Each structure stands twice: as C-alpha cells, then as structure tokens.
XYZ file of C-alpha atoms in Angstrom:
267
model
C 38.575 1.909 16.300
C 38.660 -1.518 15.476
C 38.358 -4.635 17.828
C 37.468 -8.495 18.079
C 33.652 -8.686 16.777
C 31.674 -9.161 20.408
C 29.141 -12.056 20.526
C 26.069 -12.009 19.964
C 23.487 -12.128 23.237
C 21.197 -15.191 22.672
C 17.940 -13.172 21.914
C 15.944 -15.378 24.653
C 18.534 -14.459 27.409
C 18.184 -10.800 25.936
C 14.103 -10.927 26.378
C 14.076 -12.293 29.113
C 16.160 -9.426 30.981
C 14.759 -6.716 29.287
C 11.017 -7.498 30.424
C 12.231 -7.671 33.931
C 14.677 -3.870 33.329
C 11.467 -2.429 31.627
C 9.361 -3.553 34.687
C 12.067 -1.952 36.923
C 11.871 1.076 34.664
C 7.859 1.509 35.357
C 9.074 1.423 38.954
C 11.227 4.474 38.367
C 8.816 5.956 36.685
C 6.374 5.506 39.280
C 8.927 6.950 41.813
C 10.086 9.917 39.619
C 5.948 11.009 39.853
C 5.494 10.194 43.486
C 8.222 11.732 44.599
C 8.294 14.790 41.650
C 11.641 14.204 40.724
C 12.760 15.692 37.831
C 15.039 13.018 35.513
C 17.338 13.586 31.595
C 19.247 11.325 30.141
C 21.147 12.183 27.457
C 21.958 9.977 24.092
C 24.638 10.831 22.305
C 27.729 8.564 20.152
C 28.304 7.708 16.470
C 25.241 7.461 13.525
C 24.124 4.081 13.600
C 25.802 3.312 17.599
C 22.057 1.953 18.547
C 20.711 5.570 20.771
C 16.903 5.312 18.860
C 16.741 1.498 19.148
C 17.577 2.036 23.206
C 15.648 4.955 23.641
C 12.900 2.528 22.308
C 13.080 -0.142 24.517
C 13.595 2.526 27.765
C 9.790 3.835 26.782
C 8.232 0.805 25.337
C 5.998 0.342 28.530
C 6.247 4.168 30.375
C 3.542 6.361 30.179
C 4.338 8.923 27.491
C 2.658 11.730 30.000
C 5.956 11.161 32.351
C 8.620 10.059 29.842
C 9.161 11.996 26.607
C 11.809 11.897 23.945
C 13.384 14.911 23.343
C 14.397 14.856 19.331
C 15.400 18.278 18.247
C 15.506 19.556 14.111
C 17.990 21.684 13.130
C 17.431 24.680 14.770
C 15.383 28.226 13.174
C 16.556 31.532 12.170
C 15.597 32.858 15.301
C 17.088 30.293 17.451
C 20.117 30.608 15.854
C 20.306 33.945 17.721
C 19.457 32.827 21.133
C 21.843 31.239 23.740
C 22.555 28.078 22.814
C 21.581 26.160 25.281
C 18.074 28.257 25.009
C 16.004 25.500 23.235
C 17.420 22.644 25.026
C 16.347 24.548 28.488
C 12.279 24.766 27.105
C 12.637 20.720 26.857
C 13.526 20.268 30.243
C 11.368 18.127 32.528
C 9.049 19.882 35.001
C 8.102 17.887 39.013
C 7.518 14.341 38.398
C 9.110 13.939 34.897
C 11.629 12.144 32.642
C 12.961 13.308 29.378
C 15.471 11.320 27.194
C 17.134 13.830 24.661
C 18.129 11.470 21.371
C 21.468 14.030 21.125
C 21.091 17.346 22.735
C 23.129 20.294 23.299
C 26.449 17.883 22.487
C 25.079 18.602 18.737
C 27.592 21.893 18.988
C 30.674 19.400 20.191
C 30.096 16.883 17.623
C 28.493 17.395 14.156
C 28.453 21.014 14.648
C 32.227 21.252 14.828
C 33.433 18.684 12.716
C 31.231 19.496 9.756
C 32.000 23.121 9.765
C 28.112 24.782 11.018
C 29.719 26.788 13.617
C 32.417 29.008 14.189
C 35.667 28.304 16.165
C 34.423 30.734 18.596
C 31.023 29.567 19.550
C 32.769 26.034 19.655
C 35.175 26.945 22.188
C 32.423 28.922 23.804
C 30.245 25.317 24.324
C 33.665 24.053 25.828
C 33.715 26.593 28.605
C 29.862 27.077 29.093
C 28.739 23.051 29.224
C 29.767 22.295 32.700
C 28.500 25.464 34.091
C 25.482 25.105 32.513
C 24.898 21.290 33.728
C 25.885 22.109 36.902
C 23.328 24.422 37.526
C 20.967 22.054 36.596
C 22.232 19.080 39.192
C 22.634 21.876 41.701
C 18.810 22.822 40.976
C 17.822 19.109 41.424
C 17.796 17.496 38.102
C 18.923 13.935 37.616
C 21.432 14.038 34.658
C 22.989 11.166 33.167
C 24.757 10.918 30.198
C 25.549 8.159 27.921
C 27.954 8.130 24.989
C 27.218 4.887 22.495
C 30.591 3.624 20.921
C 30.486 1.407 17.797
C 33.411 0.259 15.812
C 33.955 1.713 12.420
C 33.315 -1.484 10.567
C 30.254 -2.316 12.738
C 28.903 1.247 11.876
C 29.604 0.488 7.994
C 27.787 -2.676 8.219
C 24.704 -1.004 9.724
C 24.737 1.234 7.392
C 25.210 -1.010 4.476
C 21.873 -2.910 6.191
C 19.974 0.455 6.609
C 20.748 1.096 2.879
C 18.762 -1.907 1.394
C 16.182 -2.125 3.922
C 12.997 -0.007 2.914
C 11.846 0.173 6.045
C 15.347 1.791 7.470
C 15.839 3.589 4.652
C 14.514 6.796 6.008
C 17.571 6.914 8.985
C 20.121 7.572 6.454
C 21.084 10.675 5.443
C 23.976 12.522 3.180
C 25.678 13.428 6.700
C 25.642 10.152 8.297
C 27.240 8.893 4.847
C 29.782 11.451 5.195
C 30.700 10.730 9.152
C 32.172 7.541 7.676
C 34.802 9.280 5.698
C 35.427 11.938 8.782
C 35.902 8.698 11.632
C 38.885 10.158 12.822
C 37.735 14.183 12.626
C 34.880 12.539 14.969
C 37.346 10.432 17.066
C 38.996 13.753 17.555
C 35.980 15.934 18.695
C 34.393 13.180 20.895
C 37.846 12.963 22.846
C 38.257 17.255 23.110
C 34.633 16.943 24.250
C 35.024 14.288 27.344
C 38.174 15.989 28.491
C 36.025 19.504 28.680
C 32.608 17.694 29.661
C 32.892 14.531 31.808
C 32.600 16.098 35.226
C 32.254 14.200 38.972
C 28.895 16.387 38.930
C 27.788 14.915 35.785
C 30.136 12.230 35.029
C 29.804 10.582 30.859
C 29.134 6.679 30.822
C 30.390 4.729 27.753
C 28.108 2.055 26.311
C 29.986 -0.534 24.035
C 27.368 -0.649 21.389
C 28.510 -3.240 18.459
C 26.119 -5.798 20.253
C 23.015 -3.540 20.382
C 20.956 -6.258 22.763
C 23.947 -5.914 25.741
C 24.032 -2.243 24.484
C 20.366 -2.108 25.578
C 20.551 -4.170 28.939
C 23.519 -2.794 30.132
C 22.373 1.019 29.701
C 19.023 0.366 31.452
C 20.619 -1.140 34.286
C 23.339 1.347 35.076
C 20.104 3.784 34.615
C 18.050 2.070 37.047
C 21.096 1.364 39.730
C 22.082 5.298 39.028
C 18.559 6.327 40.628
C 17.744 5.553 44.414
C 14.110 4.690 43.526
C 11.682 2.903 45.678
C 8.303 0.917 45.361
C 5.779 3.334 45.251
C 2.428 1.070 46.154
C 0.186 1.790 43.588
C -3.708 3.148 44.335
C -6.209 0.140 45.363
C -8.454 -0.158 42.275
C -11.756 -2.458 41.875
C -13.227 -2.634 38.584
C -16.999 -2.081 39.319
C -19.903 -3.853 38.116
C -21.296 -2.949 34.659
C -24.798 -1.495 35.656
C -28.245 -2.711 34.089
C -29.250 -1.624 30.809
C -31.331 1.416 30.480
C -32.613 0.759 26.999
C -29.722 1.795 24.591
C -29.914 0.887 21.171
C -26.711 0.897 19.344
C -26.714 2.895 15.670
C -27.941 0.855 12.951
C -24.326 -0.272 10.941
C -25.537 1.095 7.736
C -25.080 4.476 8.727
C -21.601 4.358 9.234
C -18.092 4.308 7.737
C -16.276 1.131 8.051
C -12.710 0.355 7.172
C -12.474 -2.461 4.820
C -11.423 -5.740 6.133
C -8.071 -6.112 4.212
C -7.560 -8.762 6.811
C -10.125 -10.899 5.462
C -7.743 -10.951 2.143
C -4.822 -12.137 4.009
C-alpha cells in the first residue's frame, strides 16, 4: 500500500523520450496496417493510477482510423442479458488495427464485485470463463497485452484531492471513485483473486508502478513497443505537385458570409 514517494522524472528527460516512443509507436502502427495485424491493450488499475493520461500520450500522434480507444458506459438493459464478454467482442479490432480498451471486461473482477453490481455467481463465472475466452483470441491471432496501473493509496488521495479543486478535472470524479478510497483493501483483495485466476503465460498481466505518472508513461510504451516484433515499413514515395495556373476563380465576396468573431484580437 504504502511506500517511499518515487522521484519525480525531470520533465525535459521525460519529453525528450516520449517524442522518440511516440515516433516508435507510428512505426507500429505502420506495421500493424502493413502487415494486418490485429493489436488490444488493455488498461486497467486503481481510479486516478494515470490509464487516460497514458492512453493519451500512446495516440497523441496515431491515426485515429488504426488506433481507437475503447471506453465502454455502463452497460443497457439488453446487454445485461447477453454473454458478458458480448460487447467487449463487437470492439475488437478487425486486419490492420489497434484498440486500447480504458478498462474492459476486468470491469466484472473489479468494481463489479467489490461494489456489489453482480452476483457471486456471475463473478465466479468471469473467474473461470476469462482465460478461455482470451485464449481464443491469442490462438485466433490477436496481440493482447495487458497492463495493470498501481498507485499508492496516499498518491491516489492526493490526485484526487487535486482533481477536486481543479475545474478542468473536475468532471473525472465521481461518487464511486470517492468511495474506492474507503474500500482500498476490498480492492486490494479483488485485484489479487483476479491475477491469480487471470495472469496466464498466454496472456501474461504487466504491472506499471504509476505514482510517477511521466515513468508510468515511458515505461508502458516501451514494454509495448519491445512486446511487438514490428519492422520499418517504408512508407509510399510522395511528391507534392505543382499548384496549376489559375483558371479565373474568384473567391466569394466576405460579406456574404459568417465569420467567427476574433476574440483573439481581445486578448
């Protein structure tokens, strides 16, 4: 739970080394199209352990036709009566994609469990079904990888605490994430019943220590990228062609059009 406070990465050593892991990342991406690989990476770990900020920074610079996030509501009436695992499988990636769930199907071994929203039953159900049903899809050729972000307790309190008085962050607190901090153990608890059931050679779970969110960042994108046997795929020779002649255009007279305002101008 609790631990010596990590230092800080010196944000210009932490720029510096993401720009060159998001250029490697284009790479992949490239090589995941070429190739039609098929690529998820799941996000899961504590409210507040730093998933959306690195989920960020992995698709800063990819083309959002390849990579997609994957950010499921609470499911429907009806898809409370499907198979679980039902409206995860529609978000899977097709030939010559990448989709990074922010949580997933884990939803049933974590919050699900521990705050009571499903039965004993369908819990121990998850337990038994979850390797069978990732194994089918690393036997059928999809890339899995897994990553489970760990923050301390007083790290997570602090973030929250920061989210709570910032306007902008307000918005990524909720009743529930308020309430994980009085269940840290009942969590604790679930996220250790879930590894023991979950972390298989086939698809194996990777911890990220998360209290520093900038080595958080790096050091998820590079096991990532090392994870992947990738290549250099040369991209297509492109020449950007000579603007041709006029032909007599006239552009539309200003005054018969809507402009925004220039609220710059006021700055």
């Amino acid at each position: 739970m609790s631990g010596d406070k990590v230092e800080k990465l010196p944000r210009k050593r932490y720029e510096k080394e993401l720009l060159r892991l998001q250029t490697e990342l284009v790479r992949l991406q490239e090589w995941v199209r070429a190739e039609g690989a098929r690529l998820v990476v799941v996000f899961e770990g504590r409210d507040a352990a730093g998933k959306g900020g690195t989920i960020k920074r992995v698709t800063e610079h990819l083309n959002p036709r390849v990579a997609r996030i994957a950010a499921l509501p609470k499911p429907t009436e009806r898809q409370r009566t499907q198979w679980y695992f039902q409206r995860y499988v529609e978000h899977l990636p097709a030939a010559g994609e990448i989709v990074l769930f922010d949580r997933s199907w884990y939803n049933r071994a974590g919050v699900e469990h521990v705050m009571g929203f499903c039965s004993k039953e369908e819990y121990q159900l998850f337990l038994r079904h979850c390797p069978i049903f990732e194994r089918m899809l690393v036997e059928d050729g999809i890339l899995l990888r897994k990553y489970w972000f760990s923050v301390s307790d007083e790290e997570q309190q602090e973030r929250f605490r920061r989210r709570l008085e910032d306007p902008l962050r307000r918005w990524k607190l909720s009743p529930m994430d308020l309430e994980s901090l009085t269940r840290w153990e009942d969590y604790s608890r679930a996220k250790d019943e879930m590894m023991v059931h979950t972390d298989i050679s086939e698809a194996p779970w990777y911890v990220v220590e998360s209290d520093d969110k900038r080595r958080a960042r790096l050091n998820m994108i590079a096991h990532l990228l090392g994870s992947v046997p990738y290549q250099d795929v040369p991209p297509p020779a492109l020449d950007l062609p000579e603007r041709p002649e006029s032909t007599g255009y006239r552009r539309t007279p200003r005054d018969l059009q809507n402009y925004v305002p220039d609220h710059s101008a006021d700055l």
